[in-house]
Coordinates of C-alpha atoms in Angstrom, one line a residue:
X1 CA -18.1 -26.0 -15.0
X2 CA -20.8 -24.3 -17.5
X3 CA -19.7 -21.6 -19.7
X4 CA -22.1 -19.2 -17.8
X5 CA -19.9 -19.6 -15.2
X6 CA -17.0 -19.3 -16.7
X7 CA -18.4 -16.2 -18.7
X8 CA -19.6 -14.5 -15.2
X9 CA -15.9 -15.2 -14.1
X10 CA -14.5 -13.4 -17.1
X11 CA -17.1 -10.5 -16.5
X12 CA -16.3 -10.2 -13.1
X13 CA -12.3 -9.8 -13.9
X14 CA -13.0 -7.3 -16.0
X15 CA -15.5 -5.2 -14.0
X16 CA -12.8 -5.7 -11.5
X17 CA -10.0 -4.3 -13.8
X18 CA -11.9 -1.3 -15.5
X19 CA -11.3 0.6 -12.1
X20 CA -7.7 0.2 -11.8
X21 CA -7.0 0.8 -15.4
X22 CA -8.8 3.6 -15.7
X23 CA -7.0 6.6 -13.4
X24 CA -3.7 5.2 -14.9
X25 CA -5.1 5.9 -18.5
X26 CA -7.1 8.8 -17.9
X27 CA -5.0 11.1 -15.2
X28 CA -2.3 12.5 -16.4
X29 CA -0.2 14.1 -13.7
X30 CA 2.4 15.9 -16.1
X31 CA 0.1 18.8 -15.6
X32 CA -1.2 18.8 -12.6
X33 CA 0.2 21.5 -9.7
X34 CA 3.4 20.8 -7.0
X35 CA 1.2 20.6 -4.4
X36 CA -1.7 17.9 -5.9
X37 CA 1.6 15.7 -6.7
X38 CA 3.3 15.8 -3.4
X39 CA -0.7 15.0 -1.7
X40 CA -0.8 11.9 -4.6
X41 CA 2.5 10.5 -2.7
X42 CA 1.4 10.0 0.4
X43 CA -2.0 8.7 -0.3
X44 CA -0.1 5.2 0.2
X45 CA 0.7 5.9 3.6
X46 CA -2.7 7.3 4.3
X47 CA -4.8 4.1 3.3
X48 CA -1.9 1.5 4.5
X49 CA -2.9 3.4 7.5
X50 CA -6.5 2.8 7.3
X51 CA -6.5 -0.8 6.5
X52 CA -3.7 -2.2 8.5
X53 CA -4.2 -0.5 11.6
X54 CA -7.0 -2.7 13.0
X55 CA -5.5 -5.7 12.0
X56 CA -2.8 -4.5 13.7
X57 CA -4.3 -4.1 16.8
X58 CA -6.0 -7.8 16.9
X59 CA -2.6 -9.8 15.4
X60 CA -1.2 -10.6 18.5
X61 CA -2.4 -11.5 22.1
X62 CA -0.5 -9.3 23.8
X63 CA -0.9 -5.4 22.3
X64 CA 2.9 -5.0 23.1
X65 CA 3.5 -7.1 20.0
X66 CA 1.5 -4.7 17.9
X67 CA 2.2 -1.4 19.5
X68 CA 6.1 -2.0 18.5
X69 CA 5.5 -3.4 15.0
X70 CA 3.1 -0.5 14.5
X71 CA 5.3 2.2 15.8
X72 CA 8.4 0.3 13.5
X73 CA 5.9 1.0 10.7
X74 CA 5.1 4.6 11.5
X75 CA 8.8 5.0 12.1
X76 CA 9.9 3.8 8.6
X77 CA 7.2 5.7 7.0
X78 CA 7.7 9.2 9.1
X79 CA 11.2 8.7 7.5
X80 CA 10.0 7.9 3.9
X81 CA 11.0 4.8 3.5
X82 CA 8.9 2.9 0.5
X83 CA 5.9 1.2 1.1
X84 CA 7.6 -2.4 0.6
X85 CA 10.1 -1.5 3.1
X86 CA 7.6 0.0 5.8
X87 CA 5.4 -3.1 5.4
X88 CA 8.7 -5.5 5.8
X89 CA 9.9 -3.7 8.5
X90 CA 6.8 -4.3 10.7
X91 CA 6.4 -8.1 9.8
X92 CA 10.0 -8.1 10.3
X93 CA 9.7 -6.2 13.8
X94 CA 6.6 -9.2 14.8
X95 CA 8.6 -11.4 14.0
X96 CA 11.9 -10.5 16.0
X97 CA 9.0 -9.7 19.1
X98 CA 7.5 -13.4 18.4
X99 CA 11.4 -14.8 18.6
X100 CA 12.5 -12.9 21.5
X101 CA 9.3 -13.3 23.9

């Protein structure tokens, strides 16, 4: 491997990791309002949302499979459950469906 490849992989990790560093550097939430903290904790929910949901809905053959793992999902995260849990609980919930049918 040539060192310009290795260099562009280097360049690439770090363009990569400038974004995520950043907010966690430059926002500090001590002073922000209630109500712009309590939005900031759901925004997990909100994009788990937006990026499982369609890869939810072509897992399985059968939509049943889905529908109930999705609605397990929903269900752990209407109850505020955190995120690990939510996502475990609907793998867990396919995979109990996949067992039982």
């Amino acid at each position: 491997m040539s060192m310009t490849v290795i260099w562009m992989i280097i360049a690439m990790g770090v363009v990569t990791y400038i974004p995520r560093l950043l907010p966690l550097v430059m926002l500090k939430t001590d002073n922000w309002p209630a109500w712009a903290r309590r939005m900031l904790t759901r925004v997990p929910y909100a994009v788990l949302g937006a990026l499982i949901l369609p890869g939810i809905l072509t897992v399985h053959d059968n939509i049943w499979f889905a529908t109930v793992s999705g609605g397990a999902a929903v269900l752990l995260a209407y109850i505020g459950m955190p995120l690990i849990v939510v996502v475990g609980g609907a793998i867990g919930m396919l995979g109990i469906m996949q067992l039982l049918f």
